[in-house]
């Protein structure tokens, strides 16, 4: 039954997702795209873009979309609830433990030790997203396969995000408009 499969998949993703939305992207992508085939890599990249523009956490938005796409409203409820449930339980338990033992050096050491792992997960997700945007996948990465418009847009909006403090929603919307114009203009030529 698809509802059970959605619940199981997103419960496990929720159980092992640490560090926020972008840190979880590779785990979600591998389950949704590779294991189940519910989305293609291109669709997954599109959903990340849409999820970044909509209110709410990235992972929950993706779970909701995949649930809807796969099994309608019931799928949305199953996937979203399953994704949130482990976090809810873990946060309640960890909050209690943290407030009781937060001043211990061992607890501080564990938290400091998690930072590099989370950074690595975010970097892995970023590499996959860049490869998909610039080359159509990491396996196609080469100079001749590089999409120059995608590279230019990425660099321009990275600078705007850093220097001009452009927000993510404005950046995604502006990049989409620029992409439509540039890809449309170069397709005509």
PDB file of C-alpha atoms in Angstrom:
ATOM      1  CA  UNK A   1       0.000   0.000   0.000  1.00  0.00           C
ATOM      2  CA  UNK A   2       1.435   3.373  -1.078  1.00  0.00           C
ATOM      3  CA  UNK A   3       0.435   5.189   2.125  1.00  0.00           C
ATOM      4  CA  UNK A   4       2.428   2.750   4.221  1.00  0.00           C
ATOM      5  CA  UNK A   5       5.417   3.015   1.861  1.00  0.00           C
ATOM      6  CA  UNK A   6       5.292   6.827   2.009  1.00  0.00           C
ATOM      7  CA  UNK A   7       4.966   6.742   5.798  1.00  0.00           C
ATOM      8  CA  UNK A   8       7.859   4.294   6.201  1.00  0.00           C
ATOM      9  CA  UNK A   9      10.131   6.159   3.786  1.00  0.00           C
ATOM     10  CA  UNK A  10       9.546   9.610   5.260  1.00  0.00           C
ATOM     11  CA  UNK A  11       9.588   8.315   8.832  1.00  0.00           C
ATOM     12  CA  UNK A  12      13.081   6.900   8.209  1.00  0.00           C
ATOM     13  CA  UNK A  13      14.161  10.099   6.445  1.00  0.00           C
ATOM     14  CA  UNK A  14      12.818  12.103   9.375  1.00  0.00           C
ATOM     15  CA  UNK A  15      14.557   9.776  11.827  1.00  0.00           C
ATOM     16  CA  UNK A  16      17.973  10.191  10.217  1.00  0.00           C
ATOM     17  CA  UNK A  17      17.773  13.787   8.984  1.00  0.00           C
ATOM     18  CA  UNK A  18      20.033  16.060  10.980  1.00  0.00           C
ATOM     19  CA  UNK A  19      21.092  19.637  10.436  1.00  0.00           C
ATOM     20  CA  UNK A  20      18.159  21.195   8.628  1.00  0.00           C
ATOM     21  CA  UNK A  21      16.788  21.177   5.107  1.00  0.00           C
ATOM     22  CA  UNK A  22      19.858  21.388   2.895  1.00  0.00           C
ATOM     23  CA  UNK A  23      21.787  18.918   5.034  1.00  0.00           C
ATOM     24  CA  UNK A  24      19.081  16.322   4.332  1.00  0.00           C
ATOM     25  CA  UNK A  25      18.846  16.768   0.581  1.00  0.00           C
ATOM     26  CA  UNK A  26      21.064  13.859  -0.397  1.00  0.00           C
ATOM     27  CA  UNK A  27      19.235  11.468   1.916  1.00  0.00           C
ATOM     28  CA  UNK A  28      15.838  12.602   0.624  1.00  0.00           C
ATOM     29  CA  UNK A  29      17.017  12.535  -3.000  1.00  0.00           C
ATOM     30  CA  UNK A  30      18.415   9.031  -2.702  1.00  0.00           C
ATOM     31  CA  UNK A  31      15.160   7.660  -1.273  1.00  0.00           C
ATOM     32  CA  UNK A  32      12.709   9.616  -3.429  1.00  0.00           C
ATOM     33  CA  UNK A  33      14.611   9.532  -6.741  1.00  0.00           C
ATOM     34  CA  UNK A  34      16.933   6.525  -6.645  1.00  0.00           C
ATOM     35  CA  UNK A  35      15.149   4.007  -4.420  1.00  0.00           C
ATOM     36  CA  UNK A  36      11.480   4.635  -5.260  1.00  0.00           C
ATOM     37  CA  UNK A  37      11.544   6.617  -8.518  1.00  0.00           C
ATOM     38  CA  UNK A  38       8.804   8.926  -7.277  1.00  0.00           C
ATOM     39  CA  UNK A  39      10.651  11.890  -8.866  1.00  0.00           C
ATOM     40  CA  UNK A  40      13.430  12.344 -11.417  1.00  0.00           C
ATOM     41  CA  UNK A  41      16.608  14.260 -10.525  1.00  0.00           C
ATOM     42  CA  UNK A  42      15.356  17.242 -12.511  1.00  0.00           C
ATOM     43  CA  UNK A  43      11.967  17.180 -10.781  1.00  0.00           C
ATOM     44  CA  UNK A  44      13.699  16.911  -7.416  1.00  0.00           C
ATOM     45  CA  UNK A  45      15.819  19.978  -8.178  1.00  0.00           C
ATOM     46  CA  UNK A  46      12.679  21.835  -9.271  1.00  0.00           C
ATOM     47  CA  UNK A  47      10.916  20.858  -6.045  1.00  0.00           C
ATOM     48  CA  UNK A  48      13.828  22.154  -3.978  1.00  0.00           C
ATOM     49  CA  UNK A  49      13.488  25.505  -5.745  1.00  0.00           C
ATOM     50  CA  UNK A  50       9.738  25.616  -5.177  1.00  0.00           C
ATOM     51  CA  UNK A  51      10.119  24.459  -1.562  1.00  0.00           C
ATOM     52  CA  UNK A  52      12.625  27.238  -0.889  1.00  0.00           C
ATOM     53  CA  UNK A  53      10.069  29.805  -2.082  1.00  0.00           C
ATOM     54  CA  UNK A  54       7.150  28.488  -0.046  1.00  0.00           C
ATOM     55  CA  UNK A  55       6.652  28.934   3.701  1.00  0.00           C
ATOM     56  CA  UNK A  56       7.790  26.153   5.990  1.00  0.00           C
ATOM     57  CA  UNK A  57      10.792  23.882   6.331  1.00  0.00           C
ATOM     58  CA  UNK A  58      12.312  22.467   3.168  1.00  0.00           C
ATOM     59  CA  UNK A  59      12.019  18.790   4.121  1.00  0.00           C
ATOM     60  CA  UNK A  60       8.372  19.098   5.114  1.00  0.00           C
ATOM     61  CA  UNK A  61       7.556  20.881   1.874  1.00  0.00           C
ATOM     62  CA  UNK A  62       9.284  18.149  -0.129  1.00  0.00           C
ATOM     63  CA  UNK A  63       7.523  15.401   1.851  1.00  0.00           C
ATOM     64  CA  UNK A  64       4.189  17.127   1.221  1.00  0.00           C
ATOM     65  CA  UNK A  65       4.846  17.450  -2.504  1.00  0.00           C
ATOM     66  CA  UNK A  66       6.017  13.857  -2.914  1.00  0.00           C
ATOM     67  CA  UNK A  67       3.035  12.605  -0.912  1.00  0.00           C
ATOM     68  CA  UNK A  68       0.614  14.620  -3.035  1.00  0.00           C
ATOM     69  CA  UNK A  69       2.262  13.581  -6.285  1.00  0.00           C
ATOM     70  CA  UNK A  70       2.358   9.928  -5.310  1.00  0.00           C
ATOM     71  CA  UNK A  71      -0.965   9.384  -3.516  1.00  0.00           C
ATOM     72  CA  UNK A  72      -2.986  12.597  -3.354  1.00  0.00           C
ATOM     73  CA  UNK A  73      -4.108  14.242  -0.113  1.00  0.00           C
ATOM     74  CA  UNK A  74      -3.790  10.990   1.863  1.00  0.00           C
ATOM     75  CA  UNK A  75      -0.209  10.693   0.654  1.00  0.00           C
ATOM     76  CA  UNK A  76       0.476  14.263   1.744  1.00  0.00           C
ATOM     77  CA  UNK A  77      -0.783  13.536   5.246  1.00  0.00           C
ATOM     78  CA  UNK A  78       1.137  10.254   5.492  1.00  0.00           C
ATOM     79  CA  UNK A  79       4.460  11.642   4.203  1.00  0.00           C
ATOM     80  CA  UNK A  80       4.342  14.923   6.116  1.00  0.00           C
ATOM     81  CA  UNK A  81       3.262  13.391   9.439  1.00  0.00           C
ATOM     82  CA  UNK A  82       5.860  10.638   9.080  1.00  0.00           C
ATOM     83  CA  UNK A  83       8.620  13.167   8.360  1.00  0.00           C
ATOM     84  CA  UNK A  84       7.740  15.292  11.409  1.00  0.00           C
ATOM     85  CA  UNK A  85       7.025  12.527  13.929  1.00  0.00           C
ATOM     86  CA  UNK A  86      10.607  11.407  14.691  1.00  0.00           C
ATOM     87  CA  UNK A  87      11.758  15.000  15.099  1.00  0.00           C
ATOM     88  CA  UNK A  88       8.929  15.786  17.453  1.00  0.00           C
ATOM     89  CA  UNK A  89       9.719  12.823  19.696  1.00  0.00           C
ATOM     90  CA  UNK A  90      13.497  13.304  19.547  1.00  0.00           C
ATOM     91  CA  UNK A  91      13.298  17.054  20.245  1.00  0.00           C
ATOM     92  CA  UNK A  92      11.063  16.512  23.254  1.00  0.00           C
ATOM     93  CA  UNK A  93      13.477  13.930  24.682  1.00  0.00           C
ATOM     94  CA  UNK A  94      16.615  15.918  23.807  1.00  0.00           C
ATOM     95  CA  UNK A  95      15.218  19.142  25.243  1.00  0.00           C
ATOM     96  CA  UNK A  96      14.659  17.448  28.548  1.00  0.00           C
ATOM     97  CA  UNK A  97      18.161  15.941  28.549  1.00  0.00           C
ATOM     98  CA  UNK A  98      19.805  19.146  27.321  1.00  0.00           C
ATOM     99  CA  UNK A  99      18.276  21.324  30.023  1.00  0.00           C
ATOM    100  CA  UNK A 100      19.321  18.848  32.661  1.00  0.00           C
ATOM    101  CA  UNK A 101      22.932  18.257  31.455  1.00  0.00           C
ATOM    102  CA  UNK A 102      23.763  21.280  29.236  1.00  0.00           C
ATOM    103  CA  UNK A 103      26.708  22.439  31.337  1.00  0.00           C
ATOM    104  CA  UNK A 104      28.647  19.171  31.127  1.00  0.00           C
ATOM    105  CA  UNK A 105      31.786  19.220  28.975  1.00  0.00           C
ATOM    106  CA  UNK A 106      30.825  15.909  27.352  1.00  0.00           C
ATOM    107  CA  UNK A 107      27.541  17.374  26.108  1.00  0.00           C
ATOM    108  CA  UNK A 108      29.334  20.440  24.734  1.00  0.00           C
ATOM    109  CA  UNK A 109      31.871  18.128  23.047  1.00  0.00           C
ATOM    110  CA  UNK A 110      29.145  16.081  21.353  1.00  0.00           C
ATOM    111  CA  UNK A 111      27.485  19.222  20.012  1.00  0.00           C
ATOM    112  CA  UNK A 112      30.809  20.585  18.728  1.00  0.00           C
ATOM    113  CA  UNK A 113      31.531  17.227  17.102  1.00  0.00           C
ATOM    114  CA  UNK A 114      28.284  17.360  15.127  1.00  0.00           C
ATOM    115  CA  UNK A 115      29.202  20.600  13.323  1.00  0.00           C
ATOM    116  CA  UNK A 116      31.678  19.076  10.803  1.00  0.00           C
ATOM    117  CA  UNK A 117      29.290  16.235   9.934  1.00  0.00           C
ATOM    118  CA  UNK A 118      26.457  18.677   9.255  1.00  0.00           C
ATOM    119  CA  UNK A 119      28.788  20.836   7.134  1.00  0.00           C
ATOM    120  CA  UNK A 120      29.750  17.756   5.104  1.00  0.00           C
ATOM    121  CA  UNK A 121      26.086  16.873   4.516  1.00  0.00           C
ATOM    122  CA  UNK A 122      25.312  20.404   3.313  1.00  0.00           C
ATOM    123  CA  UNK A 123      28.360  20.330   1.030  1.00  0.00           C
ATOM    124  CA  UNK A 124      27.341  16.952  -0.443  1.00  0.00           C
ATOM    125  CA  UNK A 125      23.854  18.282  -1.195  1.00  0.00           C
ATOM    126  CA  UNK A 126      25.322  21.434  -2.745  1.00  0.00           C
ATOM    127  CA  UNK A 127      27.632  19.430  -5.012  1.00  0.00           C
ATOM    128  CA  UNK A 128      24.684  17.352  -6.290  1.00  0.00           C
ATOM    129  CA  UNK A 129      22.564  20.459  -6.899  1.00  0.00           C
ATOM    130  CA  UNK A 130      25.382  22.257  -8.716  1.00  0.00           C
ATOM    131  CA  UNK A 131      26.118  19.194 -10.841  1.00  0.00           C
ATOM    132  CA  UNK A 132      22.469  18.845 -11.797  1.00  0.00           C
ATOM    133  CA  UNK A 133      22.087  22.572 -12.589  1.00  0.00           C
ATOM    134  CA  UNK A 134      25.353  22.986 -14.491  1.00  0.00           C
ATOM    135  CA  UNK A 135      25.753  19.630 -16.248  1.00  0.00           C
ATOM    136  CA  UNK A 136      22.538  17.633 -15.863  1.00  0.00           C
ATOM    137  CA  UNK A 137      24.155  15.344 -13.282  1.00  0.00           C
ATOM    138  CA  UNK A 138      27.561  14.621 -11.768  1.00  0.00           C
ATOM    139  CA  UNK A 139      28.208  11.822 -14.261  1.00  0.00           C
ATOM    140  CA  UNK A 140      27.967  14.359 -17.120  1.00  0.00           C
ATOM    141  CA  UNK A 141      30.340  16.911 -15.561  1.00  0.00           C
ATOM    142  CA  UNK A 142      32.723  18.209 -18.206  1.00  0.00           C
ATOM    143  CA  UNK A 143      33.654  21.533 -19.720  1.00  0.00           C
ATOM    144  CA  UNK A 144      31.787  20.860 -22.968  1.00  0.00           C
ATOM    145  CA  UNK A 145      28.603  19.869 -21.083  1.00  0.00           C
ATOM    146  CA  UNK A 146      28.644  22.982 -18.904  1.00  0.00           C
ATOM    147  CA  UNK A 147      25.558  25.177 -19.126  1.00  0.00           C
ATOM    148  CA  UNK A 148      27.078  28.703 -19.187  1.00  0.00           C
ATOM    149  CA  UNK A 149      23.763  30.413 -18.380  1.00  0.00           C
ATOM    150  CA  UNK A 150      23.332  28.275 -15.253  1.00  0.00           C
ATOM    151  CA  UNK A 151      26.912  29.003 -14.151  1.00  0.00           C
ATOM    152  CA  UNK A 152      26.511  32.761 -14.681  1.00  0.00           C
ATOM    153  CA  UNK A 153      23.166  32.849 -12.874  1.00  0.00           C
ATOM    154  CA  UNK A 154      24.580  30.868  -9.954  1.00  0.00           C
ATOM    155  CA  UNK A 155      27.584  33.184  -9.593  1.00  0.00           C
ATOM    156  CA  UNK A 156      25.509  36.361  -9.934  1.00  0.00           C
ATOM    157  CA  UNK A 157      22.961  35.256  -7.359  1.00  0.00           C
ATOM    158  CA  UNK A 158      25.626  33.946  -5.000  1.00  0.00           C
ATOM    159  CA  UNK A 159      27.169  37.423  -5.063  1.00  0.00           C
ATOM    160  CA  UNK A 160      23.765  39.070  -4.611  1.00  0.00           C
ATOM    161  CA  UNK A 161      22.962  36.792  -1.675  1.00  0.00           C
ATOM    162  CA  UNK A 162      26.269  37.612  -0.007  1.00  0.00           C
ATOM    163  CA  UNK A 163      26.884  41.262  -0.881  1.00  0.00           C
ATOM    164  CA  UNK A 164      23.405  42.715  -1.299  1.00  0.00           C
ATOM    165  CA  UNK A 165      21.700  40.513   1.291  1.00  0.00           C
ATOM    166  CA  UNK A 166      19.082  39.509  -1.262  1.00  0.00           C
ATOM    167  CA  UNK A 167      16.646  37.083   0.367  1.00  0.00           C
ATOM    168  CA  UNK A 168      16.226  33.507  -0.862  1.00  0.00           C
ATOM    169  CA  UNK A 169      12.682  34.037  -2.169  1.00  0.00           C
ATOM    170  CA  UNK A 170      13.657  37.171  -4.107  1.00  0.00           C
ATOM    171  CA  UNK A 171      16.784  35.419  -5.373  1.00  0.00           C
ATOM    172  CA  UNK A 172      14.869  32.375  -6.613  1.00  0.00           C
ATOM    173  CA  UNK A 173      12.145  34.499  -8.259  1.00  0.00           C
ATOM    174  CA  UNK A 174      14.674  36.829  -9.915  1.00  0.00           C
ATOM    175  CA  UNK A 175      16.807  33.907 -11.046  1.00  0.00           C
ATOM    176  CA  UNK A 176      13.732  32.232 -12.531  1.00  0.00           C
ATOM    177  CA  UNK A 177      12.805  35.379 -14.445  1.00  0.00           C
ATOM    178  CA  UNK A 178      16.399  35.852 -15.637  1.00  0.00           C
ATOM    179  CA  UNK A 179      16.534  32.186 -16.646  1.00  0.00           C
ATOM    180  CA  UNK A 180      13.307  32.473 -18.613  1.00  0.00           C
ATOM    181  CA  UNK A 181      14.618  35.531 -20.445  1.00  0.00           C
ATOM    182  CA  UNK A 182      18.133  34.188 -21.090  1.00  0.00           C
ATOM    183  CA  UNK A 183      17.151  30.653 -22.050  1.00  0.00           C
ATOM    184  CA  UNK A 184      14.315  32.017 -24.173  1.00  0.00           C
ATOM    185  CA  UNK A 185      16.631  34.475 -25.947  1.00  0.00           C
ATOM    186  CA  UNK A 186      19.339  31.881 -26.625  1.00  0.00           C
ATOM    187  CA  UNK A 187      16.814  29.301 -27.770  1.00  0.00           C
ATOM    188  CA  UNK A 188      15.593  31.746 -30.420  1.00  0.00           C
ATOM    189  CA  UNK A 189      19.126  32.437 -31.701  1.00  0.00           C
TER     190      UNK A 189
END
